[in-house]
Coordinates of C-alpha atoms in Angstrom, one line a residue:
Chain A
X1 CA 27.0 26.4 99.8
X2 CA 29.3 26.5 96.7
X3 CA 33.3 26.2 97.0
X4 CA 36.3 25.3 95.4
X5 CA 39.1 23.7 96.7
X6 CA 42.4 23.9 95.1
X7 CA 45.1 21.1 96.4
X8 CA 48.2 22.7 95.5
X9 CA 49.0 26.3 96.9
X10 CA 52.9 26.1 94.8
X11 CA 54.0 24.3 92.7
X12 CA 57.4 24.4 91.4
X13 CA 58.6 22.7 88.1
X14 CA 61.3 22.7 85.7
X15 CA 60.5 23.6 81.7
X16 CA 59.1 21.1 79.7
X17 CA 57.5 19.5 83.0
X18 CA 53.9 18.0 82.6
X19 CA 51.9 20.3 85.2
X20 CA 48.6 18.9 86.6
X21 CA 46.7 21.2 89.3
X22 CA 43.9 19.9 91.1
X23 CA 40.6 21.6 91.5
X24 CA 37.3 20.4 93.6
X25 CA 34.2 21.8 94.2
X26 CA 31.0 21.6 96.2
X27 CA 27.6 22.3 94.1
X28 CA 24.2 20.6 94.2
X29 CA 23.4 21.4 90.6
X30 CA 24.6 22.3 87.3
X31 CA 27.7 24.6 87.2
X32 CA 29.8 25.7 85.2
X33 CA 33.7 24.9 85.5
X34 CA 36.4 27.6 85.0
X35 CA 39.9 28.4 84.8
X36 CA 41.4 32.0 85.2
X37 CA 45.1 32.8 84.7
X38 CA 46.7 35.7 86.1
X39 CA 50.0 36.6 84.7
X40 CA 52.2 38.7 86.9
X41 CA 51.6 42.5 86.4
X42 CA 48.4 41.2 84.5
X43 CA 44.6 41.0 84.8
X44 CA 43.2 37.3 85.2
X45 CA 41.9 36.5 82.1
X46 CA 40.1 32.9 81.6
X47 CA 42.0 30.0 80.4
X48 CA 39.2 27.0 80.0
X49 CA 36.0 26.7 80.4
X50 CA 33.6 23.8 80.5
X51 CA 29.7 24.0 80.4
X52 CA 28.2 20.6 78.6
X53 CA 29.5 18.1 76.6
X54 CA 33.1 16.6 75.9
X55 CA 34.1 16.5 79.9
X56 CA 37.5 16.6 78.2
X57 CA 38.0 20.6 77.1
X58 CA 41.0 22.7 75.7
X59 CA 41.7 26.1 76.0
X60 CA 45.2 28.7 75.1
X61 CA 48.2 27.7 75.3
X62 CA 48.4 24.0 75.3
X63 CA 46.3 23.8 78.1
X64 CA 43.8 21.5 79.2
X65 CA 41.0 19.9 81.6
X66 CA 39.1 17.4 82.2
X67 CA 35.7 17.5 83.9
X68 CA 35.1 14.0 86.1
X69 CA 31.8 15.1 87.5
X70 CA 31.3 11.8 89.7
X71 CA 34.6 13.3 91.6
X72 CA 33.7 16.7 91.3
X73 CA 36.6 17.5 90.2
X74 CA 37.9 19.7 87.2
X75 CA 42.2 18.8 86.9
X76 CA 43.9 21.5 84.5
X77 CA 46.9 20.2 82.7
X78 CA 49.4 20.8 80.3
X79 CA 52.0 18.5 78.9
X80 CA 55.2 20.2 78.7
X81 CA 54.9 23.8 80.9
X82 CA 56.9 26.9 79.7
X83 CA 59.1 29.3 81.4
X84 CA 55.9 32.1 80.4
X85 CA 53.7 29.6 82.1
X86 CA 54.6 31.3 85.4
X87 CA 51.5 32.8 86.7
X88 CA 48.9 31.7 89.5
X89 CA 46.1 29.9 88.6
X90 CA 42.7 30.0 89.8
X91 CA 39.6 27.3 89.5
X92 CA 36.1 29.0 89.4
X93 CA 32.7 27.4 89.8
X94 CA 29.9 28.9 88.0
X95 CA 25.7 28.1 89.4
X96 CA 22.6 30.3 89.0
X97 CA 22.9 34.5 88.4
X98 CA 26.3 33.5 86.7
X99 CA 27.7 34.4 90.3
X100 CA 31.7 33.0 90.1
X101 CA 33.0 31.4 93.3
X102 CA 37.0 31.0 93.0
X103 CA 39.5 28.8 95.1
X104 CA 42.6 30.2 96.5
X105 CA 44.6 29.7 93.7
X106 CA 48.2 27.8 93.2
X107 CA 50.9 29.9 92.3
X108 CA 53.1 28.2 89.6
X109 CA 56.7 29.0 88.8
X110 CA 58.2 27.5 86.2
X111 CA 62.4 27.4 86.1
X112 CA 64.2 27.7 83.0
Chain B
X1 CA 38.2 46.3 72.2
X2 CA 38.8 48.4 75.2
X3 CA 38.8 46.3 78.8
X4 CA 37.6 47.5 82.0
X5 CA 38.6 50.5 83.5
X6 CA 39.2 50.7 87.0
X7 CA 41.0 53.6 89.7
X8 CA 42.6 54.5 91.3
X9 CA 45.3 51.2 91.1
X10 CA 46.9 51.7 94.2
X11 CA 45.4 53.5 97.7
X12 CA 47.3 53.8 101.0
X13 CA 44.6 55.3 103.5
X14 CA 44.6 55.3 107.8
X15 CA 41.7 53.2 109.6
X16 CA 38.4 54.9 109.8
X17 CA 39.3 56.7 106.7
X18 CA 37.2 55.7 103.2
X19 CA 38.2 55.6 100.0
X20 CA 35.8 54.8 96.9
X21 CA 37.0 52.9 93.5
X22 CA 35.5 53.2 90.2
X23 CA 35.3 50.7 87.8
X24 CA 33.6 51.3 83.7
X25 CA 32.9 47.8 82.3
X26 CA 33.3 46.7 78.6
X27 CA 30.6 48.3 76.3
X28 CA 27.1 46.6 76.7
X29 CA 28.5 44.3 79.2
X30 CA 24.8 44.2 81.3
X31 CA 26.4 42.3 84.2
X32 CA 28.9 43.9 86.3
X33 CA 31.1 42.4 89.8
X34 CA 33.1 43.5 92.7
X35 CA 35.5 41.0 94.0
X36 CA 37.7 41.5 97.0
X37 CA 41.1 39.5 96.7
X38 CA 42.7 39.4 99.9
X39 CA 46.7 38.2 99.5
X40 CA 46.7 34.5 99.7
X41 CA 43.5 34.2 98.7
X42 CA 40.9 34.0 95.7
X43 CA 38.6 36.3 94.7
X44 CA 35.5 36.8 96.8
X45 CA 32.4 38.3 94.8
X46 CA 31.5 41.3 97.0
X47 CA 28.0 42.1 94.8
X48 CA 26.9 41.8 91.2
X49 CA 24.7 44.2 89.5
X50 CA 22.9 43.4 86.4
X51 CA 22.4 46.2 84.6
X52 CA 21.6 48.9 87.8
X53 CA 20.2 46.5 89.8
X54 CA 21.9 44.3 92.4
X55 CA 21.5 40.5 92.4
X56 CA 23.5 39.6 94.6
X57 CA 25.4 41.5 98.1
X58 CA 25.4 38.3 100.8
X59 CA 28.9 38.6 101.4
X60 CA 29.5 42.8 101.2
X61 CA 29.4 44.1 105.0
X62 CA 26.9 46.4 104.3
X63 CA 27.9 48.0 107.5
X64 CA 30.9 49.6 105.8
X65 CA 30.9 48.7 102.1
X66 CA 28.4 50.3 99.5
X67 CA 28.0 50.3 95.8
X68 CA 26.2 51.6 93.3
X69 CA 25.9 51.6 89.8
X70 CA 23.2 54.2 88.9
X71 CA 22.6 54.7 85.6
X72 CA 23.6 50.5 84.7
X73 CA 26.9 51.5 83.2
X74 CA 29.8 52.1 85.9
X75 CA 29.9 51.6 89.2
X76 CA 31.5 53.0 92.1
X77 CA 32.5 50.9 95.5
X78 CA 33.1 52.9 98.7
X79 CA 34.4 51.9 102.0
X80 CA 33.5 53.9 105.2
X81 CA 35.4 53.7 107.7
X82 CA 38.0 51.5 106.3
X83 CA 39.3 48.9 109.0
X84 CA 43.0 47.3 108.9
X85 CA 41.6 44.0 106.9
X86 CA 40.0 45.7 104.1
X87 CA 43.4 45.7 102.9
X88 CA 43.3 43.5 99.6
X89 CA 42.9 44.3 95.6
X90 CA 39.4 44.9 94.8
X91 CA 38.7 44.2 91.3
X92 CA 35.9 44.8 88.9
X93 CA 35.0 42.3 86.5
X94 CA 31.8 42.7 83.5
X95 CA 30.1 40.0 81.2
X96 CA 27.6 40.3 78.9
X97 CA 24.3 38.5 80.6
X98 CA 23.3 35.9 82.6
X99 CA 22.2 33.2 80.0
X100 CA 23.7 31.6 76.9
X101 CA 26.9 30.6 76.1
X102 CA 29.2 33.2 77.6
X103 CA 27.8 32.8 81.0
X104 CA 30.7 32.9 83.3
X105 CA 33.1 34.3 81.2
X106 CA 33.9 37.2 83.1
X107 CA 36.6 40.1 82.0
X108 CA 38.2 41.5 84.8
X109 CA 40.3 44.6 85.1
X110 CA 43.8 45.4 86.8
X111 CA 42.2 46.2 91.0
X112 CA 42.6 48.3 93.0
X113 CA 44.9 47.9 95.5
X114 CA 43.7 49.0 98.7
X115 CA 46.3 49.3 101.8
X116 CA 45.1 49.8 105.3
X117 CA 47.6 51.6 107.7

């Protein structure tokens, strides 16, 4: 069965931080890596996304990950977080029927 | 563009009692989810419909939960009876198909915030 395990429930840094959130998953086959943002008061809306290619993919707002398939692992980072990075963040993995399996998230809170 | 539409946002019902949401996708979005976020927790998909027909309800407890989305455009989720640990947001997300590049990129609306007295 599918799942995704996210190490870090909160995380707590000061602006201007590098931020690096872990993200694992368990799939037999091809999937499709995701992550979601949800803003407080806001909808998630998707941050990244990986499918084929450069493991190494970019998305809004500075942020970044980096697909290490013979970890299973898909690490979102950013180099220098801002106070409007505050928001929890949730890893997705993606198989057949486009059916989306999330992990619990990790809350981050960034301090001026 | 306009996002998806879901209601009521916020519903404070007794056990036993049921409730029902309604959700409208994004225009010609084919696919369309329920997800139940329980505090703490992600998002579990509850069942996806593509267009009016369901492929996939293994995790909605069919004993209580229902959906439907008859004519492949909005759906509606109801819950009867309601039990204390139904309490959670349920939200509706839609994406346009099942193949091609935007596979997986779901847009989700605000929830529905269901509280279970």
């Amino acid at each position: 069965a599918q799942s995704v395990s996210q190490h870090n429930h909160h995380v707590i840094l000061s602006e201007a931080a590098s931020l690096e959130l872990g993200c694992n998953y368990s799939y037999g086959g091809t999937v499709n890596l995701f992550w979601y943002v949800q803003y407080p008061g806001q909808h998630l809306q998707l941050l990244l996304k990986y499918f084929s290619g450069d493991p190494l993919v970019k998305g809004i707002k500075g942020f970044e990950a980096e697909f290490i398939k013979s970890k299973f692992s898909f690490n979102l980072r950013k180099p220098s977080v801002q106070w409007s990075d505050t928001a929890e963040y949730f890893c997705a993995v993606s198989g057949g029927y486009n059916k989306l399996i999330f992990g619990a998230g990790t809350r981050l809170a960034v301090h001026p | 563009e306009a996002g998806v539409a879901q209601s009521p946002r916020y519903k404070i019902i007794e056990k036993r009692q049921s409730v029902a949401f309604w959700c409208n996708p994004i225009s010609g979005h084919a696919t369309l989810y329920w997800y139940q976020q329980i505090l703490g927790q992600g998002p579990k998909l509850l069942i996806q419909f593509q267009n009016n027909g369901v492929v996939d309800d293994s995790q909605l407890p069919k004993d209580r939960f229902s959906a439907e989305r008859l004519k492949g455009v909005d759906s509606t989720l109801k819950i009867q009876p309601a039990k204390l640990e139904d309490s959670a947001v349920y939200l509706c997300a839609s994406s346009l198909g099942t193949s091609g590049r935007n596979t997986g990129e779901l847009f989700f609306g605000e929830g529905s915030r269901l509280t279970v007295l």
